[in-house]
Amino acid sequence: MKHHLFATLLKTACFSLCFNHLAQAEIIKATQLKEMPYTQADIQQICKLFSDGCYWEEGSLKLYQNNQDIYFIDESSKIALLEKKKHYKVKQVWNFNQYKSKKDFFISIKPVLYPLNKTEKAIALSYQKINDKEKKEWADFIVLQDNGKYRTALKDIFFYQALYQYKCETEAQSHNNPHCHDESKTTLSIQYHDDGQSYYQWGLSYTTIIWKAGVSDKMKTKEVSPVKWVRPFEK
């Protein structure tokens, strides 16, 4: 009887410890906003809600949903939090068309919410340099606050790069060549670590896929950088 009781207590303790360990090891992730379908009538109704209207070209604005929240993003660097009952209503709007980044390039808003702590999240305001051989992108991570205000949590973070160089100069070089370009793409990955401070630690690392001219896609190579740990709002 005592042996059975001891075994039961041991199993209970093990379950408790294992459960606590799993809870503590819960992976923290960014939230990708889910794109919503919309009609032209929806957009016309929404754009009338803004004093400066919308920048509207085919595919230039989107509606996204996260649980009950609806987000509207257009290419004039506007993001708005909406609600819809019978009609759309603006709850908050943030306008970044006058935002000054370190690099005076095209600005866009990523439809992702990046966790700062258990309650606060940031968006990525990206700015890009593009030419015929390169696309390079940096991002400022911004906390959206009430009344159209915002705070910059992290600034000038290297976000993405694509390099593209044509190598087949003649028809003879391109004939039967499996790949005529030197290409590489570098993307940012972020890990989040809750160490009990006001804001999570962010682990920034970069994965680069390299595809050399003259080889098939099976010969692509991958390089992964070491993780660099930073904390929002710390210089």
PDB file of N, CA and C in Angstrom, residues 153-231:
ATOM      1  N   ALA A 153      10.760  51.011 -31.151  1.00  0.00           N
ATOM      2  CA  ALA A 153      11.363  50.039 -30.241  1.00  0.00           C
ATOM      3  C   ALA A 153      12.774  49.647 -30.679  1.00  0.00           C
ATOM      4  N   LEU A 154      12.954  49.432 -31.975  1.00  0.00           N
ATOM      5  CA  LEU A 154      14.260  49.123 -32.550  1.00  0.00           C
ATOM      6  C   LEU A 154      14.362  49.834 -33.891  1.00  0.00           C
ATOM      7  N   LYS A 155      15.541  50.347 -34.207  1.00  0.00           N
ATOM      8  CA  LYS A 155      15.687  51.176 -35.399  1.00  0.00           C
ATOM      9  C   LYS A 155      16.793  50.651 -36.307  1.00  0.00           C
ATOM     10  N   ASP A 156      16.525  50.760 -37.611  1.00  0.00           N
ATOM     11  CA  ASP A 156      17.530  50.496 -38.637  1.00  0.00           C
ATOM     12  C   ASP A 156      18.064  49.066 -38.561  1.00  0.00           C
ATOM     13  N   ILE A 157      17.139  48.104 -38.476  1.00  0.00           N
ATOM     14  CA  ILE A 157      17.514  46.686 -38.443  1.00  0.00           C
ATOM     15  C   ILE A 157      17.556  46.145 -39.875  1.00  0.00           C
ATOM     16  N   PHE A 158      18.688  45.562 -40.251  1.00  0.00           N
ATOM     17  CA  PHE A 158      18.793  44.939 -41.575  1.00  0.00           C
ATOM     18  C   PHE A 158      17.754  43.833 -41.677  1.00  0.00           C
ATOM     19  N   PHE A 159      16.944  43.856 -42.735  1.00  0.00           N
ATOM     20  CA  PHE A 159      15.749  43.009 -42.806  1.00  0.00           C
ATOM     21  C   PHE A 159      15.818  41.979 -43.941  1.00  0.00           C
ATOM     22  N   TYR A 160      16.285  42.412 -45.114  1.00  0.00           N
ATOM     23  CA  TYR A 160      16.239  41.519 -46.291  1.00  0.00           C
ATOM     24  C   TYR A 160      17.184  42.044 -47.359  1.00  0.00           C
ATOM     25  N   GLN A 161      17.766  41.114 -48.121  1.00  0.00           N
ATOM     26  CA  GLN A 161      18.574  41.513 -49.274  1.00  0.00           C
ATOM     27  C   GLN A 161      18.480  40.459 -50.361  1.00  0.00           C
ATOM     28  N   ALA A 162      18.330  40.909 -51.597  1.00  0.00           N
ATOM     29  CA  ALA A 162      18.369  40.012 -52.751  1.00  0.00           C
ATOM     30  C   ALA A 162      19.354  40.595 -53.765  1.00  0.00           C
ATOM     31  N   LEU A 163      20.328  39.791 -54.186  1.00  0.00           N
ATOM     32  CA  LEU A 163      21.308  40.191 -55.193  1.00  0.00           C
ATOM     33  C   LEU A 163      21.087  39.355 -56.441  1.00  0.00           C
ATOM     34  N   TYR A 164      21.250  39.996 -57.596  1.00  0.00           N
ATOM     35  CA  TYR A 164      20.895  39.339 -58.851  1.00  0.00           C
ATOM     36  C   TYR A 164      21.816  39.886 -59.937  1.00  0.00           C
ATOM     37  N   GLN A 165      22.645  39.016 -60.510  1.00  0.00           N
ATOM     38  CA  GLN A 165      23.567  39.456 -61.553  1.00  0.00           C
ATOM     39  C   GLN A 165      23.551  38.474 -62.714  1.00  0.00           C
ATOM     40  N   TYR A 166      23.269  39.001 -63.914  1.00  0.00           N
ATOM     41  CA  TYR A 166      23.181  38.162 -65.106  1.00  0.00           C
ATOM     42  C   TYR A 166      24.586  37.829 -65.584  1.00  0.00           C
ATOM     43  N   LYS A 167      24.839  36.547 -65.867  1.00  0.00           N
ATOM     44  CA  LYS A 167      26.186  36.103 -66.207  1.00  0.00           C
ATOM     45  C   LYS A 167      26.336  35.587 -67.639  1.00  0.00           C
ATOM     46  N   CYS A 168      25.236  35.324 -68.307  1.00  0.00           N
ATOM     47  CA  CYS A 168      25.310  34.801 -69.673  1.00  0.00           C
ATOM     48  C   CYS A 168      25.319  35.961 -70.656  1.00  0.00           C
ATOM     49  N   GLU A 169      26.492  36.368 -71.087  1.00  0.00           N
ATOM     50  CA  GLU A 169      26.617  37.542 -71.949  1.00  0.00           C
ATOM     51  C   GLU A 169      26.358  37.237 -73.414  1.00  0.00           C
ATOM     52  N   THR A 170      26.510  35.984 -73.808  1.00  0.00           N
ATOM     53  CA  THR A 170      26.328  35.616 -75.207  1.00  0.00           C
ATOM     54  C   THR A 170      25.317  34.481 -75.315  1.00  0.00           C
ATOM     55  N   GLU A 171      24.833  34.267 -76.534  1.00  0.00           N
ATOM     56  CA  GLU A 171      23.884  33.179 -76.764  1.00  0.00           C
ATOM     57  C   GLU A 171      24.543  31.833 -76.498  1.00  0.00           C
ATOM     58  N   ALA A 172      25.827  31.742 -76.827  1.00  0.00           N
ATOM     59  CA  ALA A 172      26.552  30.490 -76.601  1.00  0.00           C
ATOM     60  C   ALA A 172      26.637  30.171 -75.113  1.00  0.00           C
ATOM     61  N   GLN A 173      26.833  31.207 -74.289  1.00  0.00           N
ATOM     62  CA  GLN A 173      26.912  30.992 -72.838  1.00  0.00           C
ATOM     63  C   GLN A 173      25.573  30.555 -72.252  1.00  0.00           C
ATOM     64  N   SER A 174      24.494  31.079 -72.819  1.00  0.00           N
ATOM     65  CA  SER A 174      23.170  30.752 -72.273  1.00  0.00           C
ATOM     66  C   SER A 174      22.636  29.417 -72.772  1.00  0.00           C
ATOM     67  N   HIS A 175      23.214  28.911 -73.883  1.00  0.00           N
ATOM     68  CA  HIS A 175      22.735  27.667 -74.470  1.00  0.00           C
ATOM     69  C   HIS A 175      23.029  26.499 -73.528  1.00  0.00           C
ATOM     70  N   ASN A 176      21.993  25.803 -73.147  1.00  0.00           N
ATOM     71  CA  ASN A 176      22.081  24.648 -72.240  1.00  0.00           C
ATOM     72  C   ASN A 176      22.648  24.982 -70.862  1.00  0.00           C
ATOM     73  N   ASN A 177      22.654  26.258 -70.507  1.00  0.00           N
ATOM     74  CA  ASN A 177      23.119  26.642 -69.178  1.00  0.00           C
ATOM     75  C   ASN A 177      21.958  26.472 -68.194  1.00  0.00           C
ATOM     76  N   PRO A 178      22.139  25.711 -67.127  1.00  0.00           N
ATOM     77  CA  PRO A 178      21.022  25.492 -66.198  1.00  0.00           C
ATOM     78  C   PRO A 178      20.604  26.749 -65.433  1.00  0.00           C
ATOM     79  N   HIS A 179      21.500  27.731 -65.376  1.00  0.00           N
ATOM     80  CA  HIS A 179      21.181  28.939 -64.598  1.00  0.00           C
ATOM     81  C   HIS A 179      22.144  30.049 -64.997  1.00  0.00           C
ATOM     82  N   CYS A 180      21.595  31.172 -65.469  1.00  0.00           N
ATOM     83  CA  CYS A 180      22.425  32.245 -66.024  1.00  0.00           C
ATOM     84  C   CYS A 180      22.672  33.398 -65.046  1.00  0.00           C
ATOM     85  N   HIS A 181      22.377  33.200 -63.784  1.00  0.00           N
ATOM     86  CA  HIS A 181      22.498  34.316 -62.840  1.00  0.00           C
ATOM     87  C   HIS A 181      23.265  33.901 -61.588  1.00  0.00           C
ATOM     88  N   ASP A 182      23.975  34.870 -61.026  1.00  0.00           N
ATOM     89  CA  ASP A 182      24.420  34.744 -59.644  1.00  0.00           C
ATOM     90  C   ASP A 182      23.322  35.352 -58.776  1.00  0.00           C
ATOM     91  N   GLU A 183      22.770  34.571 -57.862  1.00  0.00           N
ATOM     92  CA  GLU A 183      21.680  35.056 -57.012  1.00  0.00           C
ATOM     93  C   GLU A 183      21.965  34.741 -55.553  1.00  0.00           C
ATOM     94  N   SER A 184      21.512  35.613 -54.690  1.00  0.00           N
ATOM     95  CA  SER A 184      21.517  35.312 -53.258  1.00  0.00           C
ATOM     96  C   SER A 184      20.359  36.056 -52.599  1.00  0.00           C
ATOM     97  N   LYS A 185      19.782  35.438 -51.590  1.00  0.00           N
ATOM     98  CA  LYS A 185      18.710  36.055 -50.812  1.00  0.00           C
ATOM     99  C   LYS A 185      19.012  35.877 -49.331  1.00  0.00           C
ATOM    100  N   THR A 186      18.973  36.992 -48.603  1.00  0.00           N
ATOM    101  CA  THR A 186      19.241  36.979 -47.175  1.00  0.00           C
ATOM    102  C   THR A 186      17.996  37.438 -46.438  1.00  0.00           C
ATOM    103  N   THR A 187      17.526  36.642 -45.489  1.00  0.00           N
ATOM    104  CA  THR A 187      16.305  36.972 -44.750  1.00  0.00           C
ATOM    105  C   THR A 187      16.574  36.954 -43.247  1.00  0.00           C
ATOM    106  N   LEU A 188      15.853  37.816 -42.547  1.00  0.00           N
ATOM    107  CA  LEU A 188      15.967  37.929 -41.099  1.00  0.00           C
ATOM    108  C   LEU A 188      15.056  36.925 -40.404  1.00  0.00           C
ATOM    109  N   SER A 189      15.586  36.280 -39.379  1.00  0.00           N
ATOM    110  CA  SER A 189      14.783  35.452 -38.469  1.00  0.00           C
ATOM    111  C   SER A 189      14.929  36.024 -37.061  1.00  0.00           C
ATOM    112  N   ILE A 190      13.844  36.000 -36.290  1.00  0.00           N
ATOM    113  CA  ILE A 190      13.868  36.554 -34.937  1.00  0.00           C
ATOM    114  C   ILE A 190      13.413  35.486 -33.937  1.00  0.00           C
ATOM    115  N   GLN A 191      14.234  35.265 -32.910  1.00  0.00           N
ATOM    116  CA  GLN A 191      13.841  34.452 -31.761  1.00  0.00           C
ATOM    117  C   GLN A 191      13.466  35.405 -30.619  1.00  0.00           C
ATOM    118  N   TYR A 192      12.563  34.960 -29.758  1.00  0.00           N
ATOM    119  CA  TYR A 192      12.127  35.793 -28.637  1.00  0.00           C
ATOM    120  C   TYR A 192      12.365  35.032 -27.331  1.00  0.00           C
ATOM    121  N   HIS A 193      12.976  35.715 -26.375  1.00  0.00           N
ATOM    122  CA  HIS A 193      13.294  35.069 -25.103  1.00  0.00           C
ATOM    123  C   HIS A 193      12.767  35.918 -23.948  1.00  0.00           C
ATOM    124  N   ASP A 194      11.920  35.301 -23.132  1.00  0.00           N
ATOM    125  CA  ASP A 194      11.367  35.973 -21.956  1.00  0.00           C
ATOM    126  C   ASP A 194      12.285  35.704 -20.769  1.00  0.00           C
ATOM    127  N   ASP A 195      13.077  36.709 -20.390  1.00  0.00           N
ATOM    128  CA  ASP A 195      13.988  36.551 -19.256  1.00  0.00           C
ATOM    129  C   ASP A 195      13.505  37.323 -18.025  1.00  0.00           C
ATOM    130  N   GLY A 196      12.203  37.662 -18.024  1.00  0.00           N
ATOM    131  CA  GLY A 196      11.624  38.324 -16.860  1.00  0.00           C
ATOM    132  C   GLY A 196      11.760  39.829 -16.853  1.00  0.00           C
ATOM    133  N   GLN A 197      12.401  40.400 -17.892  1.00  0.00           N
ATOM    134  CA  GLN A 197      12.538  41.853 -17.977  1.00  0.00           C
ATOM    135  C   GLN A 197      11.283  42.471 -18.594  1.00  0.00           C
ATOM    136  N   SER A 198      11.257  43.798 -18.674  1.00  0.00           N
ATOM    137  CA  SER A 198      10.072  44.490 -19.212  1.00  0.00           C
ATOM    138  C   SER A 198       9.801  44.113 -20.665  1.00  0.00           C
ATOM    139  N   TYR A 199      10.878  43.859 -21.421  1.00  0.00           N
ATOM    140  CA  TYR A 199      10.730  43.510 -22.831  1.00  0.00           C
ATOM    141  C   TYR A 199      11.553  42.257 -23.130  1.00  0.00           C
ATOM    142  N   TYR A 200      11.021  41.430 -24.018  1.00  0.00           N
ATOM    143  CA  TYR A 200      11.732  40.230 -24.423  1.00  0.00           C
ATOM    144  C   TYR A 200      13.089  40.580 -25.038  1.00  0.00           C
ATOM    145  N   GLN A 201      14.013  39.643 -24.952  1.00  0.00           N
ATOM    146  CA  GLN A 201      15.204  39.707 -25.780  1.00  0.00           C
ATOM    147  C   GLN A 201      14.848  39.213 -27.178  1.00  0.00           C
ATOM    148  N   TRP A 202      15.389  39.866 -28.174  1.00  0.00           N
ATOM    149  CA  TRP A 202      15.214  39.438 -29.559  1.00  0.00           C
ATOM    150  C   TRP A 202      16.544  38.890 -30.065  1.00  0.00           C
ATOM    151  N   GLY A 203      16.523  37.676 -30.594  1.00  0.00           N
ATOM    152  CA  GLY A 203      17.708  37.089 -31.199  1.00  0.00           C
ATOM    153  C   GLY A 203      17.627  37.218 -32.707  1.00  0.00           C
ATOM    154  N   LEU A 204      18.490  38.045 -33.279  1.00  0.00           N
ATOM    155  CA  LEU A 204      18.469  38.313 -34.716  1.00  0.00           C
ATOM    156  C   LEU A 204      19.497  37.426 -35.424  1.00  0.00           C
ATOM    157  N   SER A 205      19.052  36.705 -36.419  1.00  0.00           N
ATOM    158  CA  SER A 205      19.977  35.915 -37.234  1.00  0.00           C
ATOM    159  C   SER A 205      19.535  35.989 -38.694  1.00  0.00           C
ATOM    160  N   TYR A 206      20.449  35.652 -39.586  1.00  0.00           N
ATOM    161  CA  TYR A 206      20.195  35.802 -41.015  1.00  0.00           C
ATOM    162  C   TYR A 206      20.536  34.505 -41.746  1.00  0.00           C
ATOM    163  N   THR A 207      19.617  34.120 -42.631  1.00  0.00           N
ATOM    164  CA  THR A 207      19.835  32.959 -43.487  1.00  0.00           C
ATOM    165  C   THR A 207      20.018  33.438 -44.919  1.00  0.00           C
ATOM    166  N   THR A 208      21.118  33.025 -45.548  1.00  0.00           N
ATOM    167  CA  THR A 208      21.401  33.414 -46.928  1.00  0.00           C
ATOM    168  C   THR A 208      21.396  32.176 -47.814  1.00  0.00           C
ATOM    169  N   ILE A 209      20.573  32.217 -48.857  1.00  0.00           N
ATOM    170  CA  ILE A 209      20.532  31.157 -49.872  1.00  0.00           C
ATOM    171  C   ILE A 209      21.289  31.665 -51.091  1.00  0.00           C
ATOM    172  N   ILE A 210      22.307  30.917 -51.527  1.00  0.00           N
ATOM    173  CA  ILE A 210      23.173  31.331 -52.639  1.00  0.00           C
ATOM    174  C   ILE A 210      22.997  30.356 -53.796  1.00  0.00           C
ATOM    175  N   TRP A 211      22.730  30.916 -54.961  1.00  0.00           N
ATOM    176  CA  TRP A 211      22.582  30.108 -56.184  1.00  0.00           C
ATOM    177  C   TRP A 211      23.501  30.699 -57.243  1.00  0.00           C
ATOM    178  N   LYS A 212      24.609  30.019 -57.480  1.00  0.00           N
ATOM    179  CA  LYS A 212      25.608  30.491 -58.430  1.00  0.00           C
ATOM    180  C   LYS A 212      25.173  30.209 -59.866  1.00  0.00           C
ATOM    181  N   ALA A 213      25.666  31.041 -60.782  1.00  0.00           N
ATOM    182  CA  ALA A 213      25.416  30.818 -62.209  1.00  0.00           C
ATOM    183  C   ALA A 213      26.084  29.509 -62.643  1.00  0.00           C
ATOM    184  N   GLY A 214      25.436  28.846 -63.589  1.00  0.00           N
ATOM    185  CA  GLY A 214      26.030  27.644 -64.174  1.00  0.00           C
ATOM    186  C   GLY A 214      25.712  26.359 -63.457  1.00  0.00           C
ATOM    187  N   VAL A 215      24.945  26.422 -62.361  1.00  0.00           N
ATOM    188  CA  VAL A 215      24.600  25.194 -61.636  1.00  0.00           C
ATOM    189  C   VAL A 215      23.088  25.110 -61.463  1.00  0.00           C
ATOM    190  N   SER A 216      22.595  23.894 -61.231  1.00  0.00           N
ATOM    191  CA  SER A 216      21.156  23.700 -61.044  1.00  0.00           C
ATOM    192  C   SER A 216      20.742  24.136 -59.649  1.00  0.00           C
ATOM    193  N   ASP A 217      19.417  24.199 -59.417  1.00  0.00           N
ATOM    194  CA  ASP A 217      18.924  24.642 -58.102  1.00  0.00           C
ATOM    195  C   ASP A 217      19.285  23.650 -56.996  1.00  0.00           C
ATOM    196  N   LYS A 218      19.619  22.415 -57.348  1.00  0.00           N
ATOM    197  CA  LYS A 218      20.044  21.445 -56.344  1.00  0.00           C
ATOM    198  C   LYS A 218      21.395  21.805 -55.736  1.00  0.00           C
ATOM    199  N   MET A 219      22.118  22.708 -56.399  1.00  0.00           N
ATOM    200  CA  MET A 219      23.452  23.111 -55.935  1.00  0.00           C
ATOM    201  C   MET A 219      23.422  24.399 -55.120  1.00  0.00           C
ATOM    202  N   LYS A 220      22.229  24.856 -54.766  1.00  0.00           N
ATOM    203  CA  LYS A 220      22.141  26.027 -53.895  1.00  0.00           C
ATOM    204  C   LYS A 220      22.812  25.732 -52.556  1.00  0.00           C
ATOM    205  N   THR A 221      23.380  26.763 -51.957  1.00  0.00           N
ATOM    206  CA  THR A 221      23.996  26.610 -50.634  1.00  0.00           C
ATOM    207  C   THR A 221      23.309  27.541 -49.636  1.00  0.00           C
ATOM    208  N   LYS A 222      23.444  27.209 -48.360  1.00  0.00           N
ATOM    209  CA  LYS A 222      22.816  28.004 -47.304  1.00  0.00           C
ATOM    210  C   LYS A 222      23.849  28.382 -46.252  1.00  0.00           C
ATOM    211  N   GLU A 223      23.802  29.653 -45.846  1.00  0.00           N
ATOM    212  CA  GLU A 223      24.651  30.136 -44.770  1.00  0.00           C
ATOM    213  C   GLU A 223      23.764  30.757 -43.698  1.00  0.00           C
ATOM    214  N   VAL A 224      24.044  30.457 -42.433  1.00  0.00           N
ATOM    215  CA  VAL A 224      23.268  31.004 -41.316  1.00  0.00           C
ATOM    216  C   VAL A 224      24.223  31.753 -40.392  1.00  0.00           C
ATOM    217  N   SER A 225      23.885  33.005 -40.099  1.00  0.00           N
ATOM    218  CA  SER A 225      24.748  33.831 -39.250  1.00  0.00           C
ATOM    219  C   SER A 225      24.563  33.475 -37.779  1.00  0.00           C
ATOM    220  N   PRO A 226      25.534  33.805 -36.933  1.00  0.00           N
ATOM    221  CA  PRO A 226      25.326  33.663 -35.487  1.00  0.00           C
ATOM    222  C   PRO A 226      24.197  34.589 -35.020  1.00  0.00           C
ATOM    223  N   VAL A 227      23.578  34.240 -33.899  1.00  0.00           N
ATOM    224  CA  VAL A 227      22.482  35.040 -33.351  1.00  0.00           C
ATOM    225  C   VAL A 227      23.058  36.239 -32.597  1.00  0.00           C
ATOM    226  N   LYS A 228      22.485  37.400 -32.863  1.00  0.00           N
ATOM    227  CA  LYS A 228      22.831  38.612 -32.109  1.00  0.00           C
ATOM    228  C   LYS A 228      21.618  38.983 -31.245  1.00  0.00           C
ATOM    229  N   TRP A 229      21.819  39.105 -29.933  1.00  0.00           N
ATOM    230  CA  TRP A 229      20.722  39.393 -29.016  1.00  0.00           C
ATOM    231  C   TRP A 229      20.623  40.888 -28.753  1.00  0.00           C
ATOM    232  N   VAL A 230      19.419  41.417 -28.918  1.00  0.00           N
ATOM    233  CA  VAL A 230      19.148  42.826 -28.633  1.00  0.00           C
ATOM    234  C   VAL A 230      17.879  42.908 -27.813  1.00  0.00           C
ATOM    235  N   ARG A 231      17.622  44.076 -27.229  1.00  0.00           N
ATOM    236  CA  ARG A 231      16.393  44.263 -26.471  1.00  0.00           C
ATOM    237  C   ARG A 231      15.721  45.563 -26.931  1.00  0.00           C
TER     238      ARG A 231
END
